[in-house]
Coordinates of C-alpha atoms and ligand atoms in Angstrom, one line a residue:
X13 CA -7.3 -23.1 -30.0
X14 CA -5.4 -19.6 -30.0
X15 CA -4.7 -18.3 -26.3
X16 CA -5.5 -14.8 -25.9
X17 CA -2.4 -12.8 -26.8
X18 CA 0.5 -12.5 -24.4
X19 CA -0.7 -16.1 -22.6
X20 CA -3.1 -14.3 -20.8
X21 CA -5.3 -16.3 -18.5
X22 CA -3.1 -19.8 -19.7
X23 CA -1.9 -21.4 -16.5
X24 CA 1.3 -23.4 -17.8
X25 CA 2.5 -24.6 -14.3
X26 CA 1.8 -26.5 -11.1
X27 CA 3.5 -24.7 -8.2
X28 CA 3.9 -24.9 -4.4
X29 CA 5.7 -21.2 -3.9
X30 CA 3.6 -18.5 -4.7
X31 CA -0.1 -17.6 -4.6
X32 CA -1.4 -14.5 -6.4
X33 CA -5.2 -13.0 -5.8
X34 CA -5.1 -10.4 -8.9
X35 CA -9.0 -9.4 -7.6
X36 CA -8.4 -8.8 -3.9
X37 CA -4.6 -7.9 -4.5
X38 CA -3.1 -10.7 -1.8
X39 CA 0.2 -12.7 -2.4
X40 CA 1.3 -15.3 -0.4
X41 CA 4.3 -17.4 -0.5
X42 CA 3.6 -21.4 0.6
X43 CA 0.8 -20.2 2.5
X44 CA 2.2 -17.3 4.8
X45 CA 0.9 -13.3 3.5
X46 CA 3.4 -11.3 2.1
X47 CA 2.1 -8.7 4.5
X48 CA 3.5 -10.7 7.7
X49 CA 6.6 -11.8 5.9
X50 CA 7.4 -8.2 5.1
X51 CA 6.8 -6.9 9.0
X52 CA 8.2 -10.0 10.8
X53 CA 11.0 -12.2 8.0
X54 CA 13.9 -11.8 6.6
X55 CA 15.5 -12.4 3.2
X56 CA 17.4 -15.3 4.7
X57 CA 14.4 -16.8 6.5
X58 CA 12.0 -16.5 3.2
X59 CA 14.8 -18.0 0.7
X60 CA 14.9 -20.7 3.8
X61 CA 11.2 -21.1 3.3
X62 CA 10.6 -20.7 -0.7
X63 CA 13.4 -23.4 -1.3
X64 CA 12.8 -25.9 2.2
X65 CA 9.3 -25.2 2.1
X66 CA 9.0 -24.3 5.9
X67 CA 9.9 -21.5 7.8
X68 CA 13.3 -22.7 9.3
X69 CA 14.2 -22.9 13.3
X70 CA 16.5 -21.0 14.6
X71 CA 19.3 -23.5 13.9
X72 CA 18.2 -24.0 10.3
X73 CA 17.9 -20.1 9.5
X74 CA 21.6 -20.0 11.3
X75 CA 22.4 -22.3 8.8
X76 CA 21.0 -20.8 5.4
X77 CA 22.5 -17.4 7.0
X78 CA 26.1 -19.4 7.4
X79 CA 25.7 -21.1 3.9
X80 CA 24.5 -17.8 2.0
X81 CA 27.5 -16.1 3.7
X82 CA 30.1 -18.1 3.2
X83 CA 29.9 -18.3 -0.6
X84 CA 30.0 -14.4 -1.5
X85 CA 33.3 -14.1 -2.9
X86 CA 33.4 -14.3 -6.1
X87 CA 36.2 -16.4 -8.9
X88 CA 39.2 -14.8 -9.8
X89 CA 38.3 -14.9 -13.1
X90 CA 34.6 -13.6 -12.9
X91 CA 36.2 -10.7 -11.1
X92 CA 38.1 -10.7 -14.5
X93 CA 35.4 -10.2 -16.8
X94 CA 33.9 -7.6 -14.5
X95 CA 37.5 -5.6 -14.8
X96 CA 37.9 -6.4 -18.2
X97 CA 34.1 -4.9 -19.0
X98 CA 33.3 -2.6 -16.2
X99 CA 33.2 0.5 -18.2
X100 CA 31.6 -0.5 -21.4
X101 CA 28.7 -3.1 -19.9
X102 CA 25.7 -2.0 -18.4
X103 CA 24.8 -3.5 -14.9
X104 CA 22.3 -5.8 -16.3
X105 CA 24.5 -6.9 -19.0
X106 CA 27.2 -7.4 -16.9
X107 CA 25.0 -9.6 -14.3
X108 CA 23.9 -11.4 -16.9
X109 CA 27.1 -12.3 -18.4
X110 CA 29.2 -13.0 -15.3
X111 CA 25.8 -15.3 -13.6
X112 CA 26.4 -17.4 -17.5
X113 CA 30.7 -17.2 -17.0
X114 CA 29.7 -18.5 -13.0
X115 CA 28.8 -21.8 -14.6
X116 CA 32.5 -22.6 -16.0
X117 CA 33.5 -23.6 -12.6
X118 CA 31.0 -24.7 -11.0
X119 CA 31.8 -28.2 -9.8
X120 CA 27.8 -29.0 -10.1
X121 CA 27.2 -27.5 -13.2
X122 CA 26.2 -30.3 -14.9
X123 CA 24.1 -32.3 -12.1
X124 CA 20.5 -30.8 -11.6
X125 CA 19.5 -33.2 -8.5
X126 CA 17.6 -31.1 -6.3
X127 CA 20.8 -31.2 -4.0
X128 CA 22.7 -29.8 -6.8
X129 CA 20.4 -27.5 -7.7
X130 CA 20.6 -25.9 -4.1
X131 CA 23.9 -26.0 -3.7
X132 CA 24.4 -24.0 -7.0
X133 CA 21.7 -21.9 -5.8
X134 CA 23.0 -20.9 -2.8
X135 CA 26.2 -19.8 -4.9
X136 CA 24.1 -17.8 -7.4
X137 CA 22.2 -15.9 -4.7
X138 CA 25.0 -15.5 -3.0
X139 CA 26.9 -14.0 -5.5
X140 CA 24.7 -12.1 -7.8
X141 CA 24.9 -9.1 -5.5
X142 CA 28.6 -9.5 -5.2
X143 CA 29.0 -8.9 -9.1
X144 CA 26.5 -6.1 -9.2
X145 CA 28.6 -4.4 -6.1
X146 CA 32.1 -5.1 -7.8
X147 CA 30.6 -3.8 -11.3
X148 CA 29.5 -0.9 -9.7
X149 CA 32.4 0.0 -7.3
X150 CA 35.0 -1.1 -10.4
X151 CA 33.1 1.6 -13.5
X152 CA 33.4 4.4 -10.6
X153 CA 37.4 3.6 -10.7
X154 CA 37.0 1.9 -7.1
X155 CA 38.3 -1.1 -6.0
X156 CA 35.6 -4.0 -5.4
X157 CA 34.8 -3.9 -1.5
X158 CA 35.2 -7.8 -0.2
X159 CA 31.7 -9.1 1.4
X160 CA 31.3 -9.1 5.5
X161 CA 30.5 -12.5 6.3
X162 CA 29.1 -11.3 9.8
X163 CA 26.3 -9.1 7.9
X164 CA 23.1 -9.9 6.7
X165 CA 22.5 -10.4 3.0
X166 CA 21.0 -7.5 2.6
X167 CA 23.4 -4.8 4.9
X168 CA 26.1 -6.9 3.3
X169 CA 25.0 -5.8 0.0
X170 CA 25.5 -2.4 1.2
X171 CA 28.2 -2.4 3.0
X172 CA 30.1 -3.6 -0.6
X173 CA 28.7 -0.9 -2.7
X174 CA 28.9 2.0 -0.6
X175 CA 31.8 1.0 1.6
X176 CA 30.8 1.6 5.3
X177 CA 28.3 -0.4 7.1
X178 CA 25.1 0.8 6.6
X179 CA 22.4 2.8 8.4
X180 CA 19.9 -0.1 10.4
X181 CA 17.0 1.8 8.6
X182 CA 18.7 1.3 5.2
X183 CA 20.1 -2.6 5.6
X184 CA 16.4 -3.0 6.6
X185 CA 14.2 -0.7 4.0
X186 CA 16.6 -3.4 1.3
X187 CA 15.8 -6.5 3.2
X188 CA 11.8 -6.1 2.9
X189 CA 12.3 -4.7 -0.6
X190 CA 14.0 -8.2 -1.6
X191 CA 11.4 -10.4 0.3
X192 CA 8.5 -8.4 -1.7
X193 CA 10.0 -9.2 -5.0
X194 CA 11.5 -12.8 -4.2
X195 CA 8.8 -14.9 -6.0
X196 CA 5.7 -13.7 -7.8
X197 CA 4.0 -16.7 -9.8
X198 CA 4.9 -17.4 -13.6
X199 CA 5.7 -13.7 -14.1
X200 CA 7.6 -13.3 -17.4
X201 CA 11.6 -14.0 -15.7
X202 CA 10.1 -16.8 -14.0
X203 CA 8.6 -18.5 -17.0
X204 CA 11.4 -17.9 -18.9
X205 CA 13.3 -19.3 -16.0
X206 CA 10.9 -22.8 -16.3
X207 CA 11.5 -23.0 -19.9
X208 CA 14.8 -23.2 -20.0
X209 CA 14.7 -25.6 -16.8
X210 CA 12.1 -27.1 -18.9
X211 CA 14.6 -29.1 -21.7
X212 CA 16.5 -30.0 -18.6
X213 CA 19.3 -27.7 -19.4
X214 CA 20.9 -26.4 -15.6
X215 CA 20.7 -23.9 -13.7
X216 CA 23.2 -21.1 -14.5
X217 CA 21.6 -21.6 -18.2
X218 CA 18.0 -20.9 -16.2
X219 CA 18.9 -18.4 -14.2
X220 CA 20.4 -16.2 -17.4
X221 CA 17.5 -16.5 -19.5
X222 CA 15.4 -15.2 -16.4
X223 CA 18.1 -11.9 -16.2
X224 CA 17.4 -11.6 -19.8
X225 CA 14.0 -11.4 -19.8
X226 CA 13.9 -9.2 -16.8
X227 CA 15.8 -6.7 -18.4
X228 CA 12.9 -5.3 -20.3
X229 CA 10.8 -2.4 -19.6
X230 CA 7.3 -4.1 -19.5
X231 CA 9.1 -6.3 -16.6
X232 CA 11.9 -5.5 -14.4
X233 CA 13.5 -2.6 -16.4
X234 CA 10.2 -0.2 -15.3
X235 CA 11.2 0.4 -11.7
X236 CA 14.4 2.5 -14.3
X237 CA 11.6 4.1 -16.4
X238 CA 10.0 5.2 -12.9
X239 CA 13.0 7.2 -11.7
X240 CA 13.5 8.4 -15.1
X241 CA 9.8 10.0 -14.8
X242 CA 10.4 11.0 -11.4
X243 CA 13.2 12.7 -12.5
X244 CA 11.9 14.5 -15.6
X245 CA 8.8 16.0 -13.1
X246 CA 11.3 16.8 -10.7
X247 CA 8.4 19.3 -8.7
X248 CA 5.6 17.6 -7.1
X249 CA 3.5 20.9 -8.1
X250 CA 4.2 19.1 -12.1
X251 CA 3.2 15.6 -11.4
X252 CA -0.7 15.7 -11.6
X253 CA -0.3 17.7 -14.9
X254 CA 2.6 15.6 -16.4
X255 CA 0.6 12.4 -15.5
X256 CA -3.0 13.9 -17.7
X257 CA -0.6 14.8 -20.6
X258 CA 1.4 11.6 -20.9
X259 CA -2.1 9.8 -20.5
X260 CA -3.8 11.9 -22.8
X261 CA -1.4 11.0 -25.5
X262 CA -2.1 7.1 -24.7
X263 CA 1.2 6.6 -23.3
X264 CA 1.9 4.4 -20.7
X265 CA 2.8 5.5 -17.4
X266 CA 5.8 3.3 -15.6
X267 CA 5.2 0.7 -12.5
X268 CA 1.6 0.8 -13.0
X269 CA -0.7 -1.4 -14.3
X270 CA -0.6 -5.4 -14.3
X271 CA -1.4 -8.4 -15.9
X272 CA -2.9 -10.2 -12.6
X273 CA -3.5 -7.7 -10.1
X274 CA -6.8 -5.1 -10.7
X275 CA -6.3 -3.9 -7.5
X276 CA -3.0 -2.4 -5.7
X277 CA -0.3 -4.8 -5.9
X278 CA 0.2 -6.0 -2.5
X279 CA 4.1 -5.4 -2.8
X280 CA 3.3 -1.5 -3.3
X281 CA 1.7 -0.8 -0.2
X282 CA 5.0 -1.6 1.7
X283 CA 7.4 -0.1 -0.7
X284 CA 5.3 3.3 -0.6
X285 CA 6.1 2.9 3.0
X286 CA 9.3 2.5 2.9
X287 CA 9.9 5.0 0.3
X288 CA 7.6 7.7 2.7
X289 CA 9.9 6.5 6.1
X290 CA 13.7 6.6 4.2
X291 CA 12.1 10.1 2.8
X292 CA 11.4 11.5 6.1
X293 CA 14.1 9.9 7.7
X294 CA 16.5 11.5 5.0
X295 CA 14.7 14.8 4.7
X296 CA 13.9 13.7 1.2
X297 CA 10.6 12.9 0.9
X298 CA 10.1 14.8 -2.2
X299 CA 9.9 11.6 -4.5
X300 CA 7.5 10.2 -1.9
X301 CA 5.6 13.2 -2.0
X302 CA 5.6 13.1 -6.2
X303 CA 4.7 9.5 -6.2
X304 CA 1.9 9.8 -4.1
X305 CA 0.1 12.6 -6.5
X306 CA 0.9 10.6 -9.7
X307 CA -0.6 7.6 -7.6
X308 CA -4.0 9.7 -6.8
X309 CA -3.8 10.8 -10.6
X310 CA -3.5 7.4 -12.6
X311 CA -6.4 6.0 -10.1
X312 CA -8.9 9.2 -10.8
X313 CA -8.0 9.4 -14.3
X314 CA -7.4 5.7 -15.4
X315 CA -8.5 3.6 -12.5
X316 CA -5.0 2.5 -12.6
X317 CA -3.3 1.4 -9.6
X318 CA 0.6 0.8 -8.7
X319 CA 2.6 -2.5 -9.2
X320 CA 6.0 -3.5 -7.2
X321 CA 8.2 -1.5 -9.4
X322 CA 6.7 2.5 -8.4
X323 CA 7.6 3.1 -4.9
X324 CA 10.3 0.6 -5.3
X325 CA 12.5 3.4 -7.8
X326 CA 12.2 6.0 -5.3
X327 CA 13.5 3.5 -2.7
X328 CA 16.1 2.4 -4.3
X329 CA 17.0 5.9 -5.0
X330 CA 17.5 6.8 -1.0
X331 CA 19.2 3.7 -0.5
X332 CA 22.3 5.8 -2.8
X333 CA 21.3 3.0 -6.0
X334 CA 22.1 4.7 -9.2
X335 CA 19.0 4.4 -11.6
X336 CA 20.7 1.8 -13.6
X337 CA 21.2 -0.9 -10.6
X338 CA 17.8 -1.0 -9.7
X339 CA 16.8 -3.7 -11.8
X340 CA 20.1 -6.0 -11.2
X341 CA 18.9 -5.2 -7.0
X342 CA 15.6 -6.9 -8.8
X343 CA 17.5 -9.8 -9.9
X344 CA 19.0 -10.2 -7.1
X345 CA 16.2 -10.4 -4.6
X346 CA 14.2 -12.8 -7.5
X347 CA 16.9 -14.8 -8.3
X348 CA 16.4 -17.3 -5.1
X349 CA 12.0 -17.7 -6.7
X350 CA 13.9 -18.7 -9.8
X351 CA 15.7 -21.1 -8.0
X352 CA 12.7 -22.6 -6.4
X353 CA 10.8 -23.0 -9.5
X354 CA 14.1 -24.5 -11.7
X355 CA 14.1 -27.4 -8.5
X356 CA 10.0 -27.5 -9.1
X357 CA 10.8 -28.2 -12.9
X358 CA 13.4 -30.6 -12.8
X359 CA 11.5 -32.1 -10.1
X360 CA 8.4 -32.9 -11.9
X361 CA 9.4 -32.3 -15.5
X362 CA 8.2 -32.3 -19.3
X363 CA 9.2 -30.4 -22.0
X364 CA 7.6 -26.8 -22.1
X365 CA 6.8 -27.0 -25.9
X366 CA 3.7 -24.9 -27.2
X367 CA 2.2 -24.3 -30.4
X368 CA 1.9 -21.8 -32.9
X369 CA -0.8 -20.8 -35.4
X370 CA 1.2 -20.0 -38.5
X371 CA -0.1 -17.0 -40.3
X372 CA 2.2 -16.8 -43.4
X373 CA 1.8 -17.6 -47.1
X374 CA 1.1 -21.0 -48.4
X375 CA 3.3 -23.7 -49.5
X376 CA 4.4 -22.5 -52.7
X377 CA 7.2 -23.9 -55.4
X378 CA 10.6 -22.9 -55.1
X379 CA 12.1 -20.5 -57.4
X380 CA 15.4 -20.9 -58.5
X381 CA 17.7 -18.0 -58.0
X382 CA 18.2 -16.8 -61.9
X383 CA 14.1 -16.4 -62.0
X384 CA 13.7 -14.0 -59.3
X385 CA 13.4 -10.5 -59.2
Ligands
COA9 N1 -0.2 3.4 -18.1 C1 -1.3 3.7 -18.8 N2 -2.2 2.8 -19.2 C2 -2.0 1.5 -18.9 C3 -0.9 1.1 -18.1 C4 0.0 2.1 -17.8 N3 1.1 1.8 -17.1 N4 -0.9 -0.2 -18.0 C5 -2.0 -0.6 -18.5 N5 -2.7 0.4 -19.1 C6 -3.9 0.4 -19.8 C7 -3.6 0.1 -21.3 O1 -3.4 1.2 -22.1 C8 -4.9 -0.6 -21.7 O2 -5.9 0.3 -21.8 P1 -7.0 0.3 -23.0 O3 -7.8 -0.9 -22.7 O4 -7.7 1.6 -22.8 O5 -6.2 0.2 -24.2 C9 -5.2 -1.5 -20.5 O6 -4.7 -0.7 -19.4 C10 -4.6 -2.9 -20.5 O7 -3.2 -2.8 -20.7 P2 -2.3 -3.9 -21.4 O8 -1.0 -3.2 -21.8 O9 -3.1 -4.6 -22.4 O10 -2.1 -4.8 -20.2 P3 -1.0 -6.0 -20.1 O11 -1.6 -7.0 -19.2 O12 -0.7 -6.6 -21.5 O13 0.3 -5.3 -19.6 C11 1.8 -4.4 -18.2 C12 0.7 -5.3 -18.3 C13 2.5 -4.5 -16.8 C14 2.9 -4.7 -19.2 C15 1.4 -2.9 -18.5 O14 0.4 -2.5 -17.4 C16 2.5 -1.9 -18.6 O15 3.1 -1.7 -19.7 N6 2.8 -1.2 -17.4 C17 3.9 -0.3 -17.4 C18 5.3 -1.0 -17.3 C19 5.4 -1.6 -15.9 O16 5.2 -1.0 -14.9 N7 5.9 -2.9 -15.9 C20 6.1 -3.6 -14.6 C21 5.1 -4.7 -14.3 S1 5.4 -5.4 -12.7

């Protein structure tokens, strides 16, 4: 029987991570709301929990800190590629390609126990922001600022890109952003993530296909089509009208709209508030402001409601991101669910291996290549 198209509804996985309620807009990951995890965790502490299962003690989330920290740097000769490329690749390409290059020397590439598979992730998540920070810093004609082992992941992240520690209110708006996009079911990255995992290939080969898929603008790339919008408005007095227009003409309006949730996506709700305090606090809030009346505008006019990637542009934005890193900073703070679900895979595996309904011509003779045309 043909699934409805796009896999809607399908449920291709067992998983312990996350829970999604698409009708009351709740997400939970192993058990505990995303709403207390944003207020009360940290990046470190929810990595702790998606991969150990529990929320660590204070010795263990010492530990994870330590671990995380002490594998930022990056290879000589992925620092290389990113010199070698830095003006020609786009962030996401770059990521991409230096997370795939990662795997050359990684002394566990080619063991997928679930030991491996941690230590390997605790390298990837540790080092994915370092490449996007070097990429950045090296296309700007700056040298690569080297990672702060006594900072947080998400202040050190900061502190590399821009240079000087960062503002408490920034190093924190960044650390709830990346807990609110760490794991969110079998979205598209994810899947693509399980697939790979799937024919047992490893993780560095999982963890690319995942940045690949990403990329796109139905998935991680909107949260870039935002900003663009934002951008093109530019006065909030223009946002209702721009937002009637664009819908008038059937197009489709960036971060809103999902497959799961029919409400507000959980996720939202605290990036609207972050984006709202970093506005005030900055004495920008006029993206807030914008994003609030094209909010009001796709709800009275399409009953459509915001996903994780519309207050997260303007976000990024204060934090100093240029448009083009917000969906790396995505990867980034996903990577470590990818990881969870790659050890769930090879845990429990069997080949991901769907059908098709073919839709072509029937099987017909062979002509020979002096009787055609
Ligand atoms: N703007 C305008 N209309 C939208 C919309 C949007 N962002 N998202 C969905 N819709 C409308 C569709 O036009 C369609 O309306 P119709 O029934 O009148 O034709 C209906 O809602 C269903 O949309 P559809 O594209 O079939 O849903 P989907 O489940 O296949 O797609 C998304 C989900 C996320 C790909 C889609 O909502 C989208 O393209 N959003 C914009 C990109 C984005 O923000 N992606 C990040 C997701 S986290």
């Amino acid at each position: 029987m043909f699934a409805k198209e796009g896999l809607e509804g399908v449920v291709a996985a067992r998983t312990t991570l996350s829970l999604i309620d698409g009708e009351k807009g709740r997400l939970s990951y192993r058990g505990y709301s995303i709403h207390d995890l944003a207020a009360r965790s940290s990046f470190e502490e929810v990595v702790h929990l998606l991969w150990y299962g529990e929320l660590p003690t204070a010795a263990q989330l010492a530990q994870t800190r330590a671990d995380l920290a002490s594998q930022r740097a990056l290879h000589p000769d992925a620092l290389e590629i990113l010199r070698r490329f830095a003006r020609d690749a786009s962030p996401m390409d770059m990521l991409r390609t230096v997370v795939s290059a990662l795997a050359i020397h990684d002394p566990d590439v080619h063991e997928s126990t679930r030991e491996a598979n941690l230590r390997k992730g605790t390298r990837l998540t540790a080092q994915m922001p370092t490449i996007v920070a070097a990429h950045e810093r090296l296309r700007k004609g700056k040298e690569p600022v080297a990672p702060d082992p006594r900072l947080d992941h998400a202040a050190n992240f900061l502190f590399m890109l821009h240079g000087t520690a960062p503002e408490p209110i920034a190093a924190r708006a960044l650390d709830v952003a990346m807990i609110l996009q760490l794991d969110h079911g079998l979205n598209a990255s994810t899947f693509a993530a399980r697939v790979t995992a799937g024919t047992l290939a490893d993780l560095h080969a999982a963890v690319t296909s995942a940045i690949g898929s990403l990329k796109g603008p139905l998935h991680g790339g909107a949260n870039y089509d935002v900003m663009v919008m934002l951008k093109a408005i530019d006065e909030v007095g223009r946002a209702a009208e721009h937002i009637r227009l664009e819908l008038q003409q059937k197009k489709k309006i960036p971060g809103f709209g999902h497959r799961v949730y029919k409400t507000i996506d959980p996720r939202a709700v605290h990036l609207r508030e972050l984006s709202e305090k970093l506005g005030v606090s900055m004495g920008q809030d006029k993206w807030y402001r914008m994003s609030a009346v094209i909010e009001k505008t796709c709800k009275e006019l399409k009953n459509l409601y915001p996903n994780v990637d519309f207050y997260a542009a303007s976000t990024y934005f204060l934090l100093g991101f240029d448009m083009d890193l917000f969906t790396p900073i995505f990867a980034c703070s996903r990577a470590p669910g990818w990881i969870a679900h790659v050890i769930e895979q090879h845990t429990d595996n069997r080949l991901i291996r769907p059908l098709e309904e073919y839709i072509g011509p029937p099987e017909r003779a062979y002509v020979s290549l002096d009787k055609r045309g």
